[in-house]
mmCIF file of C-alpha atoms and ligand atoms in Angstrom:
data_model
loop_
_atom_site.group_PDB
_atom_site.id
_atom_site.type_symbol
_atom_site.label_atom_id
_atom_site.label_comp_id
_atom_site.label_asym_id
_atom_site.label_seq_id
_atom_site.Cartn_x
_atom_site.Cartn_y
_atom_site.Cartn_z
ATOM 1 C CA UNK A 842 -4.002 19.427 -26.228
ATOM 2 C CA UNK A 843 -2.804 22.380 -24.255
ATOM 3 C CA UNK A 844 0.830 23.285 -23.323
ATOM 4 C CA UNK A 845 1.749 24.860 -20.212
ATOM 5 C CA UNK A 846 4.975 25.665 -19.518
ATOM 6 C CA UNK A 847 6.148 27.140 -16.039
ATOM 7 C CA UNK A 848 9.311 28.692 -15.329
ATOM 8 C CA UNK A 849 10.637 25.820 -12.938
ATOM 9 C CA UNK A 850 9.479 22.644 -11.352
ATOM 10 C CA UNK A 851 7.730 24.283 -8.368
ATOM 11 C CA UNK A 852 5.703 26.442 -10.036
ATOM 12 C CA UNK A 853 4.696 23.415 -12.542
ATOM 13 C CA UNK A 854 3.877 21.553 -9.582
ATOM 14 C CA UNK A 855 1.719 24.406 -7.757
ATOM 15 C CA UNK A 856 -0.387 25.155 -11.207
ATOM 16 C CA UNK A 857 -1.384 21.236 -11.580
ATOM 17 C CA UNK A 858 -2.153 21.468 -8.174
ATOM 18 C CA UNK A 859 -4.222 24.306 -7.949
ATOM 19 C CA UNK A 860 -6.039 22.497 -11.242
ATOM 20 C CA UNK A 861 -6.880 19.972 -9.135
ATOM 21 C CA UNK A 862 -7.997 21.900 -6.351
ATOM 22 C CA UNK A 863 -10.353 24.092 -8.772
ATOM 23 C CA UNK A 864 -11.393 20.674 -10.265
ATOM 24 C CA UNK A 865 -12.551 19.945 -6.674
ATOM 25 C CA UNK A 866 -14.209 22.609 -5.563
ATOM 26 C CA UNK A 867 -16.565 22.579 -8.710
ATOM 27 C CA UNK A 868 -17.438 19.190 -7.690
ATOM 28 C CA UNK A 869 -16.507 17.722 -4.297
ATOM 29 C CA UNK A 870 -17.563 14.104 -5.276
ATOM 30 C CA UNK A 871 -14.996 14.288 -8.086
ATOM 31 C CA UNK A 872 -14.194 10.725 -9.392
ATOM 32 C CA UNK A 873 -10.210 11.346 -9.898
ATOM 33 C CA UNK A 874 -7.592 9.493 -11.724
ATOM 34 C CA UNK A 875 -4.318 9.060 -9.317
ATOM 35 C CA UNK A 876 -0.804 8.070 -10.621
ATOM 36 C CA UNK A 877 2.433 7.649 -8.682
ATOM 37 C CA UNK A 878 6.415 8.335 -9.460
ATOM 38 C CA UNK A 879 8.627 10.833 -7.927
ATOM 39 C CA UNK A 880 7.104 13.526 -9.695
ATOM 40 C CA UNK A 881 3.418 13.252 -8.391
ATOM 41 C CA UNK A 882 5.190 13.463 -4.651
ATOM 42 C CA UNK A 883 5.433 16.694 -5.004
ATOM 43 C CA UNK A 884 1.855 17.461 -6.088
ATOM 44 C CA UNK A 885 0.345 15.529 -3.461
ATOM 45 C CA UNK A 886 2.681 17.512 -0.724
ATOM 46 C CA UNK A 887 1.004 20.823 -2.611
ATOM 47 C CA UNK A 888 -2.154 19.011 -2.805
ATOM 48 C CA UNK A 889 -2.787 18.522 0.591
ATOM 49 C CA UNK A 890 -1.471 22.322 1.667
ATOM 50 C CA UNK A 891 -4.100 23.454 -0.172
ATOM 51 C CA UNK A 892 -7.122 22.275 2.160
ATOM 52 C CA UNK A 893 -9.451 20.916 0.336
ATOM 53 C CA UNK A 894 -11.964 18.172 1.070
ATOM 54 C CA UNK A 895 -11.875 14.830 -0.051
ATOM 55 C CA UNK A 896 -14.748 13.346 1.853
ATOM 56 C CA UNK A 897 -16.749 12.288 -1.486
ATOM 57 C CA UNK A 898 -13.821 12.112 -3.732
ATOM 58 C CA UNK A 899 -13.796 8.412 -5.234
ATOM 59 C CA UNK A 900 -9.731 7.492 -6.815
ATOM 60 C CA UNK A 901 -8.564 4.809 -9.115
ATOM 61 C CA UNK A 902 -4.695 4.632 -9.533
ATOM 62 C CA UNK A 903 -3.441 3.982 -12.906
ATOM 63 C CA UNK A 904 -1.387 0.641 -11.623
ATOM 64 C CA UNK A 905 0.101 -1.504 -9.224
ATOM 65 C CA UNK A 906 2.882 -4.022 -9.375
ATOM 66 C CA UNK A 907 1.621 -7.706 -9.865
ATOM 67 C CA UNK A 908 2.356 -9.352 -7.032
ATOM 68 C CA UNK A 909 2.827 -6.814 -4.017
ATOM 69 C CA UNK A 910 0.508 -7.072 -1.295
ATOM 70 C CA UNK A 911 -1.295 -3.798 -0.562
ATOM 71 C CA UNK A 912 0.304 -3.566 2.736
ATOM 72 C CA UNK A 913 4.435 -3.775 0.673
ATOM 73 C CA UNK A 914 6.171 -1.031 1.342
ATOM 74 C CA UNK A 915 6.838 -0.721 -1.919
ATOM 75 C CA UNK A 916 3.305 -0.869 -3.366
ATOM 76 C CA UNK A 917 1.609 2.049 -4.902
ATOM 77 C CA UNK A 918 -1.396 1.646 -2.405
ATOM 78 C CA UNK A 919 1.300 2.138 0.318
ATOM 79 C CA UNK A 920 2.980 4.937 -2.178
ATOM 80 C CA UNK A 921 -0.778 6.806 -2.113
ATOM 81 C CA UNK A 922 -1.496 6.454 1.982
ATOM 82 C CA UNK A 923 2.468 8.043 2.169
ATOM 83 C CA UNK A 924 1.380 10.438 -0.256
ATOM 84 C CA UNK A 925 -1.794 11.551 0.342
ATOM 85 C CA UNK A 926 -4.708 9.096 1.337
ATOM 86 C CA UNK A 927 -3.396 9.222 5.002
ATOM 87 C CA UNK A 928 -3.366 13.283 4.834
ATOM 88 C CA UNK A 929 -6.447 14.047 3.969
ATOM 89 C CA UNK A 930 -10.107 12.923 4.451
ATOM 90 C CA UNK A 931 -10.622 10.516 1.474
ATOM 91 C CA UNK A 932 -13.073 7.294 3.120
ATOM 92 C CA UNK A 933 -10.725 4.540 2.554
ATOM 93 C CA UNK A 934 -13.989 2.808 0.981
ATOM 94 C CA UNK A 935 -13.890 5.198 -2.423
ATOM 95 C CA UNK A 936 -9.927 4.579 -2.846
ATOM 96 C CA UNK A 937 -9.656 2.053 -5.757
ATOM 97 C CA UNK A 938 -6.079 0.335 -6.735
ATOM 98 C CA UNK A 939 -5.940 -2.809 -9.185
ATOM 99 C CA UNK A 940 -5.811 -5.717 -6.886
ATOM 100 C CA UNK A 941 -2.670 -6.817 -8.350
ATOM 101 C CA UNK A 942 -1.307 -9.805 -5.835
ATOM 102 C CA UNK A 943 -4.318 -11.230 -6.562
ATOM 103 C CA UNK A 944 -4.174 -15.181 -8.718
ATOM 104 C CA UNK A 945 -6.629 -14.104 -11.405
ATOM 105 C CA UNK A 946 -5.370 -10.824 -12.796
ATOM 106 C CA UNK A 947 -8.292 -10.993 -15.954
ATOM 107 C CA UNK A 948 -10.987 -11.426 -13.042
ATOM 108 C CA UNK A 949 -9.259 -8.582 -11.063
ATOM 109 C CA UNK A 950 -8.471 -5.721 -14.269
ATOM 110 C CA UNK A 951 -12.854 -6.866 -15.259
ATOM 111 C CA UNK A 952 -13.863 -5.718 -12.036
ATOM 112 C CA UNK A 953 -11.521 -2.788 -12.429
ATOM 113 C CA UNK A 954 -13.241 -1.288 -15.198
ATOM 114 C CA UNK A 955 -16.714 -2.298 -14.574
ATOM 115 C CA UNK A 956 -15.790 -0.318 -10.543
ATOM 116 C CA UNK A 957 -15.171 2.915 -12.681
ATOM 117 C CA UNK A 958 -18.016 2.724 -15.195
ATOM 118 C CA UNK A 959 -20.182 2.352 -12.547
ATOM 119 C CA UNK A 960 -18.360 5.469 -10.299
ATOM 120 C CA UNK A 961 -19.345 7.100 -13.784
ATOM 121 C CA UNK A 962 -16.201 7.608 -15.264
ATOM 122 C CA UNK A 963 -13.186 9.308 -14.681
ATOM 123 C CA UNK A 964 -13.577 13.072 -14.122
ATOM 124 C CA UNK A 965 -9.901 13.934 -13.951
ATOM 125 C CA UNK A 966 -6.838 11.602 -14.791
ATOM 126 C CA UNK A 967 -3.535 12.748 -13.655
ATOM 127 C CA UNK A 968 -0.950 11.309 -15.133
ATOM 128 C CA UNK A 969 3.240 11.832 -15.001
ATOM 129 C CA UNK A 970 5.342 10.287 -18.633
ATOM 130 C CA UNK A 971 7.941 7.758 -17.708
ATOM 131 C CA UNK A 972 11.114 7.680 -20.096
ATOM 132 C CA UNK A 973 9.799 5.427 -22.122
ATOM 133 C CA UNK A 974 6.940 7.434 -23.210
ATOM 134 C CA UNK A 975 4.443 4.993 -21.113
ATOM 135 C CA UNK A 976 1.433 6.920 -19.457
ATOM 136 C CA UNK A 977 0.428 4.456 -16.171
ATOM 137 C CA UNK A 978 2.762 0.981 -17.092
ATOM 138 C CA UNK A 979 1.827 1.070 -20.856
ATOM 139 C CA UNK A 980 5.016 0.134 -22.276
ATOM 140 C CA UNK A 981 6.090 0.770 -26.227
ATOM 141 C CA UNK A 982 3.290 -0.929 -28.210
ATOM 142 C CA UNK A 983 1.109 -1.279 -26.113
ATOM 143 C CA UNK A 984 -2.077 -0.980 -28.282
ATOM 144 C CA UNK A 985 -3.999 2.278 -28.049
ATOM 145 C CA UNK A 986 -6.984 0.739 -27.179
ATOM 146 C CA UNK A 987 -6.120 -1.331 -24.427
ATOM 147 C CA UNK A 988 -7.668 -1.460 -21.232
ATOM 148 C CA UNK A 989 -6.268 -2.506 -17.819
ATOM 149 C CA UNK A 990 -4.780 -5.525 -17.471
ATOM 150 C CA UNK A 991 -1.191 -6.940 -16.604
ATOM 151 C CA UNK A 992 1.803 -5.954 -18.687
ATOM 152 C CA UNK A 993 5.603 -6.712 -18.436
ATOM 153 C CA UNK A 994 7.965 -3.833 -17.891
ATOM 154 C CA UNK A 995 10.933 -2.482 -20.194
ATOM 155 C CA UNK A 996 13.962 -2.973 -17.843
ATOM 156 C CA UNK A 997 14.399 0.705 -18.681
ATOM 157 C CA UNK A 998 11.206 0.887 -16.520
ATOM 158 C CA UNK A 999 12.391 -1.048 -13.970
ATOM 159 C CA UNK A 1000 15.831 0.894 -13.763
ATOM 160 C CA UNK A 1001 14.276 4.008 -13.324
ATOM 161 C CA UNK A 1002 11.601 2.657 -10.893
ATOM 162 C CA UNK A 1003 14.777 0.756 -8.805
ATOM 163 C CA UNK A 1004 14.984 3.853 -6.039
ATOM 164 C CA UNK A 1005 11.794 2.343 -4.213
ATOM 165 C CA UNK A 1006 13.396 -0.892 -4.380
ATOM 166 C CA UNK A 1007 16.434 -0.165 -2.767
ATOM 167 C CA UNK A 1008 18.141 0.999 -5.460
ATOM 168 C CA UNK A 1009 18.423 -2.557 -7.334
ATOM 169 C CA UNK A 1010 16.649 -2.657 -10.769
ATOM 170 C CA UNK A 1011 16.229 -6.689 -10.185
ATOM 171 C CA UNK A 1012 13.991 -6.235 -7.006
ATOM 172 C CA UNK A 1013 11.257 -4.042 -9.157
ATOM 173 C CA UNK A 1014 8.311 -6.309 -9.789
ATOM 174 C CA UNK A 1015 8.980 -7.621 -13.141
ATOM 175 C CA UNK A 1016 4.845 -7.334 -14.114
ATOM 176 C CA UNK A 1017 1.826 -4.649 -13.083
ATOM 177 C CA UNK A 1018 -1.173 -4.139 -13.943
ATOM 178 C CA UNK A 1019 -2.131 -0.680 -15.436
ATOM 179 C CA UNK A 1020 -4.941 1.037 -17.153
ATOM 180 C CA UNK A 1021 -5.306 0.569 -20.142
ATOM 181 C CA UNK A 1022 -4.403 3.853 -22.954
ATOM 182 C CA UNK A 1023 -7.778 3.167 -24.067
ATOM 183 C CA UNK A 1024 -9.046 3.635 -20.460
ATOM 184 C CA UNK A 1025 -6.674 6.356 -19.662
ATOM 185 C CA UNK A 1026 -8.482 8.201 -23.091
ATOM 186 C CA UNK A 1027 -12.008 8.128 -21.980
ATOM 187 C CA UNK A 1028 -11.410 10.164 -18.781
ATOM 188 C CA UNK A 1029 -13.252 13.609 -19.237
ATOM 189 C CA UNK A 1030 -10.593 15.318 -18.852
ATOM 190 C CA UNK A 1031 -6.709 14.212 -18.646
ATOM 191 C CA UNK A 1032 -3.894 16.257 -16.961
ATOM 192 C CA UNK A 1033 0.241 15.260 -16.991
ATOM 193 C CA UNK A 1034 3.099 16.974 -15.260
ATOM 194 C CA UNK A 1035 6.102 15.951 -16.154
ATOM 195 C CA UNK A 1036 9.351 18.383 -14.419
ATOM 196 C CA UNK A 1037 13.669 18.086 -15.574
ATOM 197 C CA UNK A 1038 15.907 17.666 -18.459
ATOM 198 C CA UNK A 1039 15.596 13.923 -18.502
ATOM 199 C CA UNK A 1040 11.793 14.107 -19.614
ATOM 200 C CA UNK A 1041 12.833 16.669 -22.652
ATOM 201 C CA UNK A 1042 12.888 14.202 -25.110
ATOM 202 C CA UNK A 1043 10.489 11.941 -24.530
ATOM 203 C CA UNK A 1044 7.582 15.056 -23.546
ATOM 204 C CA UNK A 1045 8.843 16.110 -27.812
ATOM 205 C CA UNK A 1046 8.035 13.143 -29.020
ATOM 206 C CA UNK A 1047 4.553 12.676 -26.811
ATOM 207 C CA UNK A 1048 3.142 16.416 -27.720
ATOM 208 C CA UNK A 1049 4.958 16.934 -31.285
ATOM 209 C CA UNK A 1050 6.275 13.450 -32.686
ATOM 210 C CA UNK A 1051 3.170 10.996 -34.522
ATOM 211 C CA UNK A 1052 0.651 9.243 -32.563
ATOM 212 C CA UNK A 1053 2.310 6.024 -32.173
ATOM 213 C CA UNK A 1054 1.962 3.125 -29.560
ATOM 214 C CA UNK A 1055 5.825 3.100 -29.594
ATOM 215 C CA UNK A 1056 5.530 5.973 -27.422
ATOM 216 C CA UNK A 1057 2.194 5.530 -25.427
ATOM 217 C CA UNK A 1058 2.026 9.248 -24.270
ATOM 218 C CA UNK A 1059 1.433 9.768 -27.870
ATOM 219 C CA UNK A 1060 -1.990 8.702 -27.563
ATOM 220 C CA UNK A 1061 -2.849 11.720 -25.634
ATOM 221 C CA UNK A 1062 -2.760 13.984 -29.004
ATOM 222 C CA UNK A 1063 -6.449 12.138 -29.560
ATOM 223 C CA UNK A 1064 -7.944 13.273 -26.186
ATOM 224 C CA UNK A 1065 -9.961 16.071 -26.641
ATOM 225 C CA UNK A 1066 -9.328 17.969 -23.338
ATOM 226 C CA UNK A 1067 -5.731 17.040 -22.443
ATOM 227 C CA UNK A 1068 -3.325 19.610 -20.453
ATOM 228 C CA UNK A 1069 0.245 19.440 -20.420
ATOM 229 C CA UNK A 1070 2.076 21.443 -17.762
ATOM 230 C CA UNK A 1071 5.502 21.395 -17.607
ATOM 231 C CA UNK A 1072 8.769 23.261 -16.552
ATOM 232 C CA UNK A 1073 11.481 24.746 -18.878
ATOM 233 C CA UNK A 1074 13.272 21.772 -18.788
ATOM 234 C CA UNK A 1075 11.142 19.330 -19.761
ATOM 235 C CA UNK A 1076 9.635 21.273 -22.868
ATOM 236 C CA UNK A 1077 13.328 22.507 -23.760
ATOM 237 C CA UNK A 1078 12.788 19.986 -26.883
ATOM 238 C CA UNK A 1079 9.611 21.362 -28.250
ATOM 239 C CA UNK A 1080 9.357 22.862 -31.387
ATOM 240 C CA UNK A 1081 6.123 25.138 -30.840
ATOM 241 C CA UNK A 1082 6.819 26.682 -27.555
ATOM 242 C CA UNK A 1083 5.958 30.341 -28.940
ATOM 243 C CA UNK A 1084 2.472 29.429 -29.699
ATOM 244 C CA UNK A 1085 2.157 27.131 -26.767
ATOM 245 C CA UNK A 1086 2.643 30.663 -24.474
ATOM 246 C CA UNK A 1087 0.319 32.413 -26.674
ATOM 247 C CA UNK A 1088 -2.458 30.200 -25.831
ATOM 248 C CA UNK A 1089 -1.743 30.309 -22.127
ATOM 249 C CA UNK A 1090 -1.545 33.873 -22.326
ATOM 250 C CA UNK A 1091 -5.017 34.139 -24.088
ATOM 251 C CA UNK A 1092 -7.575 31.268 -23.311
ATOM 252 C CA UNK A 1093 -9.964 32.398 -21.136
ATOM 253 C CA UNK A 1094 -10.061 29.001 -18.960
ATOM 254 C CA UNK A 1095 -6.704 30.151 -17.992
ATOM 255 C CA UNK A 1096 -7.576 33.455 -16.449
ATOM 256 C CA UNK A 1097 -7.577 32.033 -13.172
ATOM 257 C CA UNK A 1098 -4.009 30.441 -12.809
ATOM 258 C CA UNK A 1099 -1.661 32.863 -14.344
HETATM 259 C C1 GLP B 685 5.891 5.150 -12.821
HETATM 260 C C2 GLP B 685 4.376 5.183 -12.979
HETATM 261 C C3 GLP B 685 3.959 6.128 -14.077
HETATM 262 C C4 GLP B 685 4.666 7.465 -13.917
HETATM 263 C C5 GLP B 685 6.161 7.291 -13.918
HETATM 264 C C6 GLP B 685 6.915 8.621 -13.784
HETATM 265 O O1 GLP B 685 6.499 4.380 -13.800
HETATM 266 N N1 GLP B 685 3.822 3.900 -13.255
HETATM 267 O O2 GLP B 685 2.550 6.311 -14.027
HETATM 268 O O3 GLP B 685 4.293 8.313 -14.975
HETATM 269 O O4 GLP B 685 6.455 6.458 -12.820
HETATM 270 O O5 GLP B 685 7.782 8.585 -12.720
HETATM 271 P P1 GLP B 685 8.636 9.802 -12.156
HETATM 272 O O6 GLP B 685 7.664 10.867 -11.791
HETATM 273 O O7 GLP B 685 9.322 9.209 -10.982
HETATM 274 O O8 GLP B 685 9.545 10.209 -13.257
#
């Protein structure tokens, strides 16, 4: 795992996007990893400044709420066309979501992961951390090797999510469907933001505390090319933030975005 930390929010969110961009222009039909929250916003808004094609670009979000119709408001396949599928030129055909309103959910997470075996794999999975640690809607114990299918949220979860919903934590779907950790590990290469204060403690325990499925992020210390960026106040908890600079002053793959 690498640890980047930028000096504020902006430039944490214009380094992960001009990661993705350089992901991109080494290979245009990049099979990408998508996720959603407030955070990623801000990366799609930089995402999209930047340019670049996404003609032969085939996505699979992490999740959708079980039981929102693609066309909801509040689903994450209307979150993404907001975001960015309706800003750039991604063919609508190589956008993947799990079908999540649909009445069998173990048909519908099957077909997910046999759709991105045969796109051959994730290439690049973005990912943001909620508070409870989860990476996509992989609550506390979830097991490390799952794979997508439908999970129940922490109300924690659905409090934080309640902004889309008006505000009320009661309206958030009380179910989604998510990739699985075990899923979100086997992408080649995996990449979370995550920006503020509230994230400190959570981003310690995901980079420094022990691999545990109480706190899914944790997971992420096994992937063998896994980038952290982040912005002082997220990684004011962490423990080995001298060394962490060090790195990013001196690996080579870095050259190119400091
Ligand atoms: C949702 C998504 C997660 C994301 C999280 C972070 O719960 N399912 O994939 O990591 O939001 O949200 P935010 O960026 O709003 O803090």
């Amino acid at each position: 795992m690498e640890v980047v930390v930028q000096k504020d929010a902006d430039s944490a969110v214009n380094l992960t996007a001009r990661l993705i961009a350089a992901r991109l222009d080494a290979k245009p039909d990049l099979v990408l990893g998508l996720a959603t929250g407030r955070t990623m916003e801000r990366v799609y808004d930089r995402l999209v400044a930047l340019g670049r094609s996404f003609k032969r670009v085939r996505s699979f979000n992490l999740d959708e709420y079980v039981g929102l119709a693609p066309e909801d408001p509040q689903s994450y396949r209307s979150y993404m066309r907001q975001h960015l599928f309706d800003r750039v030129d991604i063919d609508p055909e190589n956008v993947r979501l799990p079908e999540a309103d649909r009445p069998d959910l173990k048909e519908v997470a099957r077909r997910y992961e046999a759709d991105i075996n045969a796109a051959g794999g994730i290439d690049l999975q973005l990912l943001g951390i909620g508070e409870t640690g989860h990476i996509g809607f992989n609550e506390p114990l979830s097991a490390l090797m799952s794979r997508t299918r439908d999970k129940t949220l922490t109300q924690s979860t659905r409090q934080q999510n309640a902004a889309m919903f008006g505000g009320d934590p009661d309206r958030v779907p009380p179910r989604a469907m998510t990739m699985g950790v075990g899923t979100i590990l086997d992408a080649i290469e995996v990449l979370l933001l995550a920006t503020g204060e509230h994230k400190a403690a959570i981003v310690a325990k995901a980079i420094e505390g022990p691999i545990t499925s109480m706190v899914t992020a944790s997971a992420l210390q096994l992937h063998p090319n896994c980038k952290v960026v982040l912005d002082e106040a997220a990684a004011s908890r962490l423990q080995g933030r001298d060394y962490y600079d060090w790195v990013f002053q001196n690996e080579p793959d870095w050259d190119e975005f400091r």
